[in-house]
mmCIF file of C-alpha atoms and ligand atoms in Angstrom:
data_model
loop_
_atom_site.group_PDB
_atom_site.id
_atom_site.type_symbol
_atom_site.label_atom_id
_atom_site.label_comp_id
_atom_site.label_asym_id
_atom_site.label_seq_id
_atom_site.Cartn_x
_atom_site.Cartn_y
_atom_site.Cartn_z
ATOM 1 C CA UNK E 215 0.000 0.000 0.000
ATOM 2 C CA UNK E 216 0.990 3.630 -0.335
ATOM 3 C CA UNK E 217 -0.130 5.691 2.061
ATOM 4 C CA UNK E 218 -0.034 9.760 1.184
ATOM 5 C CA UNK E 219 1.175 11.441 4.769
ATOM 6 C CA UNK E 220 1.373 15.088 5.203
ATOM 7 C CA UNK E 221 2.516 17.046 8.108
ATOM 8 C CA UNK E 222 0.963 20.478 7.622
ATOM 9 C CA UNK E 223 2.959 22.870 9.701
ATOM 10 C CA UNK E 224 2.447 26.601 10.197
ATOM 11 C CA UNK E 225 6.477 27.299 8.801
ATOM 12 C CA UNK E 226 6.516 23.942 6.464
ATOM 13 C CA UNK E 227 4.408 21.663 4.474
ATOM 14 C CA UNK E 228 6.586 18.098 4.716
ATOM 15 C CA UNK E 229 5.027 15.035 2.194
ATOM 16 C CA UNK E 230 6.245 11.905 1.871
ATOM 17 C CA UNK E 231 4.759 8.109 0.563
ATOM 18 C CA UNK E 232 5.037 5.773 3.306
ATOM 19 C CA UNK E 233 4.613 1.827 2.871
ATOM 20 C CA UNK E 234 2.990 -0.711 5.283
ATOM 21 C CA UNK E 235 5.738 -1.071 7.779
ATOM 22 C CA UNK E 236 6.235 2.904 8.268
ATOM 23 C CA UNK E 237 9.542 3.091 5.852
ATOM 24 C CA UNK E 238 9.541 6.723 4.512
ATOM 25 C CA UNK E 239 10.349 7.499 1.054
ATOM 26 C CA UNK E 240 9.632 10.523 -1.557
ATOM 27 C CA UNK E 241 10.164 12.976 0.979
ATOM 28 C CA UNK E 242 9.520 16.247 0.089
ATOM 29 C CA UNK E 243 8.985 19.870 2.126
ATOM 30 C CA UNK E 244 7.875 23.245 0.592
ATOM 31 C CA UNK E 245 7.266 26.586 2.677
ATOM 32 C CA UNK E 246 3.579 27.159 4.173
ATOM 33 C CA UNK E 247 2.878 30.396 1.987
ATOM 34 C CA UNK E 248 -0.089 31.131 0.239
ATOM 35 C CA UNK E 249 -2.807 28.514 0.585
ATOM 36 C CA UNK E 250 -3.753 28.620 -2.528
ATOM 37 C CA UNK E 251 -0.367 28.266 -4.089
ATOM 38 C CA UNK E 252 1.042 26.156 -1.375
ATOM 39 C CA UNK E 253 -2.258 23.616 -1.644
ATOM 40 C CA UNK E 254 -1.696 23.361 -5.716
ATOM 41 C CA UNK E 255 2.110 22.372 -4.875
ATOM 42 C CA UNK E 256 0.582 19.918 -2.907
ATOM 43 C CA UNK E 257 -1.926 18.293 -4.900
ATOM 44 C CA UNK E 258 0.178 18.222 -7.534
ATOM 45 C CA UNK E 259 3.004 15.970 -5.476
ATOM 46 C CA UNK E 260 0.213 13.707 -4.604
ATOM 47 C CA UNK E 261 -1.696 13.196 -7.738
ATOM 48 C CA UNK E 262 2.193 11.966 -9.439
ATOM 49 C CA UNK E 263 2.535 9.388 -7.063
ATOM 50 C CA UNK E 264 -0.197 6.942 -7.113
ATOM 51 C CA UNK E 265 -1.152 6.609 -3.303
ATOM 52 C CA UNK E 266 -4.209 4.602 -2.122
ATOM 53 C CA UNK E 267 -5.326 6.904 0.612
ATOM 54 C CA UNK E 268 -4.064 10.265 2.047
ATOM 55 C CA UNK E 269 -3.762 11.379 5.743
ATOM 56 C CA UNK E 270 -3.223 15.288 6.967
ATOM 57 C CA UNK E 271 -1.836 16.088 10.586
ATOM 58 C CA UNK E 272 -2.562 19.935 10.160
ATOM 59 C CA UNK E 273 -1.482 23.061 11.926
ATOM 60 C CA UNK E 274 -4.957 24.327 14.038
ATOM 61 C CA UNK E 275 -7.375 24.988 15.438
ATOM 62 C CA UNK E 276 -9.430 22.874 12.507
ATOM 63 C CA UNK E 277 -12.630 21.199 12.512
ATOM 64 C CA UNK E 278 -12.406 17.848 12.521
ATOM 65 C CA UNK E 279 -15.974 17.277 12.828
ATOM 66 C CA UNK E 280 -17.390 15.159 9.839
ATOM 67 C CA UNK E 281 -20.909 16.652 9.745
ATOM 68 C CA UNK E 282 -20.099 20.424 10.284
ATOM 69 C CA UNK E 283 -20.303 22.723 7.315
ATOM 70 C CA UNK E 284 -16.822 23.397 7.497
ATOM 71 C CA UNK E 285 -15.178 20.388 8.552
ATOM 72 C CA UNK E 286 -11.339 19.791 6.962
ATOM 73 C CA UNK E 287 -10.815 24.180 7.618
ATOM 74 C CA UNK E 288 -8.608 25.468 9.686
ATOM 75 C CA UNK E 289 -9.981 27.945 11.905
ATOM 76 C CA UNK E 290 -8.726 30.697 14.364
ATOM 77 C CA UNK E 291 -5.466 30.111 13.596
ATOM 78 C CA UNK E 292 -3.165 33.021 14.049
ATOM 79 C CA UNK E 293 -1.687 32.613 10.521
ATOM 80 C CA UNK E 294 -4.272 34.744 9.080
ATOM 81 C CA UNK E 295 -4.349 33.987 5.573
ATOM 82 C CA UNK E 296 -5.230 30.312 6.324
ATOM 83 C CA UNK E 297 -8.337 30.927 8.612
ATOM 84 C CA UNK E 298 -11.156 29.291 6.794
ATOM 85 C CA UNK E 299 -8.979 27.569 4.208
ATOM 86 C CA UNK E 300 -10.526 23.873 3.312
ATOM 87 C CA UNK E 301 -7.731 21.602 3.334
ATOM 88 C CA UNK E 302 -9.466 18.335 2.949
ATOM 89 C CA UNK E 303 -11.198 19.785 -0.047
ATOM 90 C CA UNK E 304 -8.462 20.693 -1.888
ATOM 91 C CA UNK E 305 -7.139 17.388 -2.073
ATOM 92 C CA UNK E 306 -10.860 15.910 -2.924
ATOM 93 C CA UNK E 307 -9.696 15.226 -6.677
ATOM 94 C CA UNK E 308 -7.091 12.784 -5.867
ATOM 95 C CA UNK E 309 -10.449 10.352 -5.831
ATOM 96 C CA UNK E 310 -8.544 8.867 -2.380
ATOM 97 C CA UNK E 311 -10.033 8.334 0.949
ATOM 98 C CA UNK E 312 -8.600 11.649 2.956
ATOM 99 C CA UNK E 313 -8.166 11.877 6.665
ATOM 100 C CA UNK E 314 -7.688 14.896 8.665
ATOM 101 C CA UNK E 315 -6.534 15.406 12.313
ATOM 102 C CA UNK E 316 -4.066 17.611 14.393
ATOM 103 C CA UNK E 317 -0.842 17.611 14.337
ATOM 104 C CA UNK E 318 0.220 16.983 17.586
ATOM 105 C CA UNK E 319 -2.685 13.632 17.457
ATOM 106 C CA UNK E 320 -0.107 12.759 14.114
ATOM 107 C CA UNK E 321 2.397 12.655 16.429
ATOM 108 C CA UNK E 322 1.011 10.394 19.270
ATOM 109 C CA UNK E 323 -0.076 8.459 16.777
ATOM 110 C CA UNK E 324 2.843 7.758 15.088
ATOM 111 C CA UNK E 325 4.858 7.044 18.609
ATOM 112 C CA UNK E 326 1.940 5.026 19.328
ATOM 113 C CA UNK E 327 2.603 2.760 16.126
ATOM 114 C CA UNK E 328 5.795 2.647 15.549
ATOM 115 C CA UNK E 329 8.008 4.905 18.365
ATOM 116 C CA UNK E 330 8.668 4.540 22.147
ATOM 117 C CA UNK E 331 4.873 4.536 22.856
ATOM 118 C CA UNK E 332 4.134 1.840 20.975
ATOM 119 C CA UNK E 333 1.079 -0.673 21.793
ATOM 120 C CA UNK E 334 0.476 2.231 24.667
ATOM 121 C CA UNK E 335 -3.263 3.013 25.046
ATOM 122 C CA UNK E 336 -3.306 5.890 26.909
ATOM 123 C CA UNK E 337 -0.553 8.608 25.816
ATOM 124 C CA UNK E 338 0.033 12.034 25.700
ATOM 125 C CA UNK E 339 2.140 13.659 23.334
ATOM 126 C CA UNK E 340 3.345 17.353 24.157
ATOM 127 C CA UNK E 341 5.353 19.062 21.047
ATOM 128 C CA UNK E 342 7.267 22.395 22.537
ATOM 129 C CA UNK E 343 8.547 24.747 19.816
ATOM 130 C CA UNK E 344 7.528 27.424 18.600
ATOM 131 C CA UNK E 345 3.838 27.144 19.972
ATOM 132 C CA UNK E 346 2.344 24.244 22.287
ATOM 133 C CA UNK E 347 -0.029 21.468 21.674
ATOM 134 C CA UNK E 348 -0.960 17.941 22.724
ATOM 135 C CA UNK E 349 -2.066 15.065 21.307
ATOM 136 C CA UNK E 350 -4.298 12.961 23.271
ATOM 137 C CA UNK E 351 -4.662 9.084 22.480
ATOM 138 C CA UNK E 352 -7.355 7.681 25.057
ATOM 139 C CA UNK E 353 -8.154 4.079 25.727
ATOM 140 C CA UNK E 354 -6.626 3.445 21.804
ATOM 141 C CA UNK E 355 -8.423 6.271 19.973
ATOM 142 C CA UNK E 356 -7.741 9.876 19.227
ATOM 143 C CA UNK E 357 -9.426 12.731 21.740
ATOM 144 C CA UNK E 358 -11.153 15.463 19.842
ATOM 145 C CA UNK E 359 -14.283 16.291 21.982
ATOM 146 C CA UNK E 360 -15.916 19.537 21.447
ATOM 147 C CA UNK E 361 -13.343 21.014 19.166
ATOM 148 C CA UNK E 362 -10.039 18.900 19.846
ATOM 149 C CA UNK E 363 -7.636 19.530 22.838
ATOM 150 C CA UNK E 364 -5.748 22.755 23.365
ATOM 151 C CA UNK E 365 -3.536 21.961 25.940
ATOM 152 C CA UNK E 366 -0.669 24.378 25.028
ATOM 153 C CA UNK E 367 -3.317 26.935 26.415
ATOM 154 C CA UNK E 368 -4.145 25.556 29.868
ATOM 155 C CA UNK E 369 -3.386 28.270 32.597
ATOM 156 C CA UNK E 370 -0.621 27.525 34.943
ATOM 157 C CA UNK E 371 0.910 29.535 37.736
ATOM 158 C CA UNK E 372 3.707 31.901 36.920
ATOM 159 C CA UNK E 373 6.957 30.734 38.288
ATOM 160 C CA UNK E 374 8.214 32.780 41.257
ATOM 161 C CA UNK E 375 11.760 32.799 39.478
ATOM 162 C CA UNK E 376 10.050 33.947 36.507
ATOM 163 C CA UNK E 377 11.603 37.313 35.138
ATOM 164 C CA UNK E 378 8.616 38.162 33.121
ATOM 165 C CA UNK E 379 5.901 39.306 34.180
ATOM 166 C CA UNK E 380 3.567 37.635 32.033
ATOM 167 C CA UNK E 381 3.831 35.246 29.574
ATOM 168 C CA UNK E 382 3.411 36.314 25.746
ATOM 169 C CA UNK E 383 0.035 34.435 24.457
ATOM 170 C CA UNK E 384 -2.479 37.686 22.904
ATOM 171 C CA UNK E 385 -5.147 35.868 24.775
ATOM 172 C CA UNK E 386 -4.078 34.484 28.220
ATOM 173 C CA UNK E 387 -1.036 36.284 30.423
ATOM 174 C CA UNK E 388 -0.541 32.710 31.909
ATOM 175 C CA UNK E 389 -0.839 29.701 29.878
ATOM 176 C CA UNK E 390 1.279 26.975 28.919
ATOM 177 C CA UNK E 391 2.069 28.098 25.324
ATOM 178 C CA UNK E 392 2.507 31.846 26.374
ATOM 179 C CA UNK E 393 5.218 30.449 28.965
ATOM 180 C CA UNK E 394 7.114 27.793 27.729
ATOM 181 C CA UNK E 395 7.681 27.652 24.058
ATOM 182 C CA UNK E 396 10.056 28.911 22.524
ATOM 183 C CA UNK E 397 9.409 32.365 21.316
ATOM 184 C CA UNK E 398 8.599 32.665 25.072
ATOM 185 C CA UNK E 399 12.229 31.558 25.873
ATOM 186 C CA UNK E 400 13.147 33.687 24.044
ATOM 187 C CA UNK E 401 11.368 37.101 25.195
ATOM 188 C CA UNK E 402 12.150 36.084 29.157
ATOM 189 C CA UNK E 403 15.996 35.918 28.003
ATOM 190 C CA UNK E 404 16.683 38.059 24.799
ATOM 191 C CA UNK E 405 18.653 35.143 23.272
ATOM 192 C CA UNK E 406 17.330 31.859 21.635
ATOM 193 C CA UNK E 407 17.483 28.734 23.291
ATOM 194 C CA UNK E 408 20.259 27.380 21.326
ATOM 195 C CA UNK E 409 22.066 30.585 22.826
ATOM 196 C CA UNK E 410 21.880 29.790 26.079
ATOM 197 C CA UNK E 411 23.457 26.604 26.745
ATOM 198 C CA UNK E 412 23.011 24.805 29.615
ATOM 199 C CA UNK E 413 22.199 27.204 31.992
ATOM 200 C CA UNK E 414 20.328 26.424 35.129
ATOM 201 C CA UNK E 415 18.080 29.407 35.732
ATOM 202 C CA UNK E 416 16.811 29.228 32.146
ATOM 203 C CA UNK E 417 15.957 25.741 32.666
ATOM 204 C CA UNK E 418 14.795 25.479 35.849
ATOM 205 C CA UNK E 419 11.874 27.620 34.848
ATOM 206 C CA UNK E 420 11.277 26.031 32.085
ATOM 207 C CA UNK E 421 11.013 23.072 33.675
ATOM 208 C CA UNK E 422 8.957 24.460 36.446
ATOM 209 C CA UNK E 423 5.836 25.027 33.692
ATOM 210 C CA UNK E 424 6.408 21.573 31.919
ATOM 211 C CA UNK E 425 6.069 19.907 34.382
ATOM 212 C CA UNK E 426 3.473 21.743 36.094
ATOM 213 C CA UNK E 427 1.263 21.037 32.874
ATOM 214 C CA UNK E 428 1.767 17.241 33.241
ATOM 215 C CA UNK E 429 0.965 17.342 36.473
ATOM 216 C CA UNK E 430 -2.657 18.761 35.503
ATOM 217 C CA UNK E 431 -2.913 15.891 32.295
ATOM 218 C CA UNK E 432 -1.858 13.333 34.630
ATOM 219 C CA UNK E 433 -4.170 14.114 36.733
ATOM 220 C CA UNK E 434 -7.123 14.756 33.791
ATOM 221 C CA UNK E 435 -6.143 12.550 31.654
ATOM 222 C CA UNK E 436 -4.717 9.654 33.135
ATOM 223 C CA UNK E 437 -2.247 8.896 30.609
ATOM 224 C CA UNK E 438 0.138 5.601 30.680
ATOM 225 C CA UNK E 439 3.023 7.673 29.029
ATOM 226 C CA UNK E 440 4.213 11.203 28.562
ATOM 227 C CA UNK E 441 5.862 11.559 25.301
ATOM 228 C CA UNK E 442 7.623 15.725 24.460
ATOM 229 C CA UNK E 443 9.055 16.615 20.902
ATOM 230 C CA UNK E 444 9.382 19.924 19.430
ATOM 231 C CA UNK E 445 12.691 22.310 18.796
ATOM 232 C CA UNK E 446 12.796 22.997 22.763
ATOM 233 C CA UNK E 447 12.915 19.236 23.735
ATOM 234 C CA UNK E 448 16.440 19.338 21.535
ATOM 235 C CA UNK E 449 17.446 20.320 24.914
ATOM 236 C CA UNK E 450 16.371 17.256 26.696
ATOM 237 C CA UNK E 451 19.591 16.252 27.999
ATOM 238 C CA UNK E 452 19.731 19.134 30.454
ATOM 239 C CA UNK E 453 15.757 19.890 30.165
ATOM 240 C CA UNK E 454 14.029 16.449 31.043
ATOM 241 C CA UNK E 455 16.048 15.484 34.632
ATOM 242 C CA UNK E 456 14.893 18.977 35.317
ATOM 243 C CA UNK E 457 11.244 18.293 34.494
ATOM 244 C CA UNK E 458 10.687 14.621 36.202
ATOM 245 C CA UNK E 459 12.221 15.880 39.235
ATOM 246 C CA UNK E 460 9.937 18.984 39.158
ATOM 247 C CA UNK E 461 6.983 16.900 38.500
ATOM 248 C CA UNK E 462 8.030 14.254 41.280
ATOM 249 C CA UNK E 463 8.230 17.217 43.615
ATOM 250 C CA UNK E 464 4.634 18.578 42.393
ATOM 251 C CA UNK E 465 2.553 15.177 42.514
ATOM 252 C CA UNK E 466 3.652 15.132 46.424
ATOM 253 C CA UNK E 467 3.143 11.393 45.999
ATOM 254 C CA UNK E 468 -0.605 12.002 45.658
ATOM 255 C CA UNK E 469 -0.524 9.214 42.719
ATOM 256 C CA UNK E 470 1.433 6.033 43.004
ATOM 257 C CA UNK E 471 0.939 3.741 39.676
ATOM 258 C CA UNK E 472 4.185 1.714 38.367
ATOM 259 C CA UNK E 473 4.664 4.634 36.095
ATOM 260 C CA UNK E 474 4.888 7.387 38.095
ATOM 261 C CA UNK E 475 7.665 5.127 40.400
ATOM 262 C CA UNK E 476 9.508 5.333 37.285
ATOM 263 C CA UNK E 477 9.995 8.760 35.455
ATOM 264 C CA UNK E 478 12.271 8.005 33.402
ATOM 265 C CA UNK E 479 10.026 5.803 31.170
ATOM 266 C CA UNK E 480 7.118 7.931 31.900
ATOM 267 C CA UNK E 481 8.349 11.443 30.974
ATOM 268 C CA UNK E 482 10.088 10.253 27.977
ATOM 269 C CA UNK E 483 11.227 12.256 24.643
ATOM 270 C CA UNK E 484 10.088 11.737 20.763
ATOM 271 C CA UNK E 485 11.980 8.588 19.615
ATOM 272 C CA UNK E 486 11.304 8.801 15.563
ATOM 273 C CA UNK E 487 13.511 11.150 14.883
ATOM 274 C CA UNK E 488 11.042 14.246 14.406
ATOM 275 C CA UNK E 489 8.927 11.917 12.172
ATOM 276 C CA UNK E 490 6.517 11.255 14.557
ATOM 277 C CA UNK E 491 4.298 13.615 12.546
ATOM 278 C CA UNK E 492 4.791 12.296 9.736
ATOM 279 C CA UNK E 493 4.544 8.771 10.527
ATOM 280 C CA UNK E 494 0.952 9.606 12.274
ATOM 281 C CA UNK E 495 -0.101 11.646 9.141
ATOM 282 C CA UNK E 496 0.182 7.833 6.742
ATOM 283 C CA UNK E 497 -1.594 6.343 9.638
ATOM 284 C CA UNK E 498 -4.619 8.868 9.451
ATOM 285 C CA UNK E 499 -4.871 7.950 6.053
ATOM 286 C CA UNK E 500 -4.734 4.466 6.921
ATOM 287 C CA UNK E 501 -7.719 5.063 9.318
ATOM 288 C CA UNK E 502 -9.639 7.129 6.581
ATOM 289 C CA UNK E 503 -9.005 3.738 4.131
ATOM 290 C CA UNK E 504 -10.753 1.768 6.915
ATOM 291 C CA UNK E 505 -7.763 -0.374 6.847
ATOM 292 C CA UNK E 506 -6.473 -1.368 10.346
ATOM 293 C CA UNK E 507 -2.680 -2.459 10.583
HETATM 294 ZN ZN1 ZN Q 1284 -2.781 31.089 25.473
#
């Protein structure tokens, strides 16, 4: 089988043709620009490659429900020109089964199938770059609810070793998002991450809201496994002792399951090499074909 993936990121558009065990080929990435232009590239890569079903992990907030008038759009996303845009029906005249989900679900799928999480039932996925999200997999199926999860926006308390004063999301001073990723890095210590090395003060507060966010999905959403990717978890070597002991400290031994006496296989980093996304996307369109693996 060839299954069409697409990873539909706010910066980048990344394609690719991936075959029944998850091997990657055909990869190919163009700049998110114009939707109109950057949809034709698109559809044109697809419709030259013969693939039996296609599956999106886009950029939100979309509407993933199936029966709403504008199901397959994205919504109130902050890249303006994209608000509204249909993406599942621009790729309608491939004449393939199309499925559409988050991103961030891409990516729990795809460590849920073929990364560190796999054959895990209950997993959240946190990507940390330049904005926040989750992806929520929940007793083997993707959570969408009302709209879908936005857990880079939960509100969290501002760290008392915080040097700003509030955190840089338009719409809340204190959420996850506006605190942690890494434009907010950034702002708090007028260098990029990759700038600042290993220093403990920058991650110590860093850590502080990560892991005060997992404390609040643990204790939501129950999950079996933590999985974080994103450009900020590139510093997981200094970032993610930092976090499990932070989280340790926060849970005050309130829960005590097998994983949470064992952090480090808990609170665990991406483990397919940034194609998590990817990977999830051919999976989606797996799903859409009504083929299980
Ligand atoms: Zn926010």
């Amino acid at each position: 089988m060839r299954l069409g993936a697409l990873e539909a990121g706010g910066t980048k558009m990344v394609c690719a043709i991936v075959d029944d065990e998850g091997h990657i080929s055909d990869r190919f990435t163009t700049p998110t620009e114009d939707p109109e232009k950057t949809l034709k590239i698109l559809y044109d890569y697809f419709a030259e490659r013969q693939i039996d079903c296609l599956g999106i992990a886009c950029f939100g907030p979309i509407d993933l429900h199936e029966d709403s008038p504008t199901y397959g759009c994205v919504t109130t996303s902050p890249k303006v020109a994209w608000r509204n845009v249909n993406v599942v029906k621009a790729f309608e005249g491939l004449g393939v089964p199309v499925g559409f989900d988050t991103d961030v679900n891409g990516s729990v799928l795809g460590e849920t199938t073929y990364g560190i999480g796999r054959g895990v039932k209950n997993c959240v996925y946190i990507t940390i770059g330049t904005g926040i999200g989750i992806g929520v997999l929940s007793e083997g199926r993707l959570l969408h609810g009302m709209l879908h999860p936005e857990g880079g926006h939960i509100l969290l308390p501002m760290s008392p070793d915080d040097p700003m004063e509030r955190g840089i999301c338009p719409n809340h001073p204190n959420c996850f998002e506006g605190l942690a990723a890494g434009p907010s890095i950034e702002k708090r210590w007028g260098k990029s991450a990759k700038e600042l090395g290993d220093r403990d003060d920058v991650w110590d507060v860093e850590a502080f809201y990560i892991a005060n966010a997992l404390v609040s999905y643990t204790m939501t959403l129950s999950p079996e496994l933590f999985i974080l990717g994103g450009g900020v978890m590139h510093k997981a070597d200094v970032l993610l002792p930092k976090v499990r002991a932070k989280y340790a400290e926060l849970m005050n031994n309130y829960i005590q399951t097998k994983q949470t006496a064992d952090l480090e296989h808990y609170i665990v980093c991406q483990s397919l090499d940034d194609n998590q996304g990817l990977l999830g996307a051919a999976e989606i369109g797996r799903m859409a074909l009504g083929k299980a693996r």
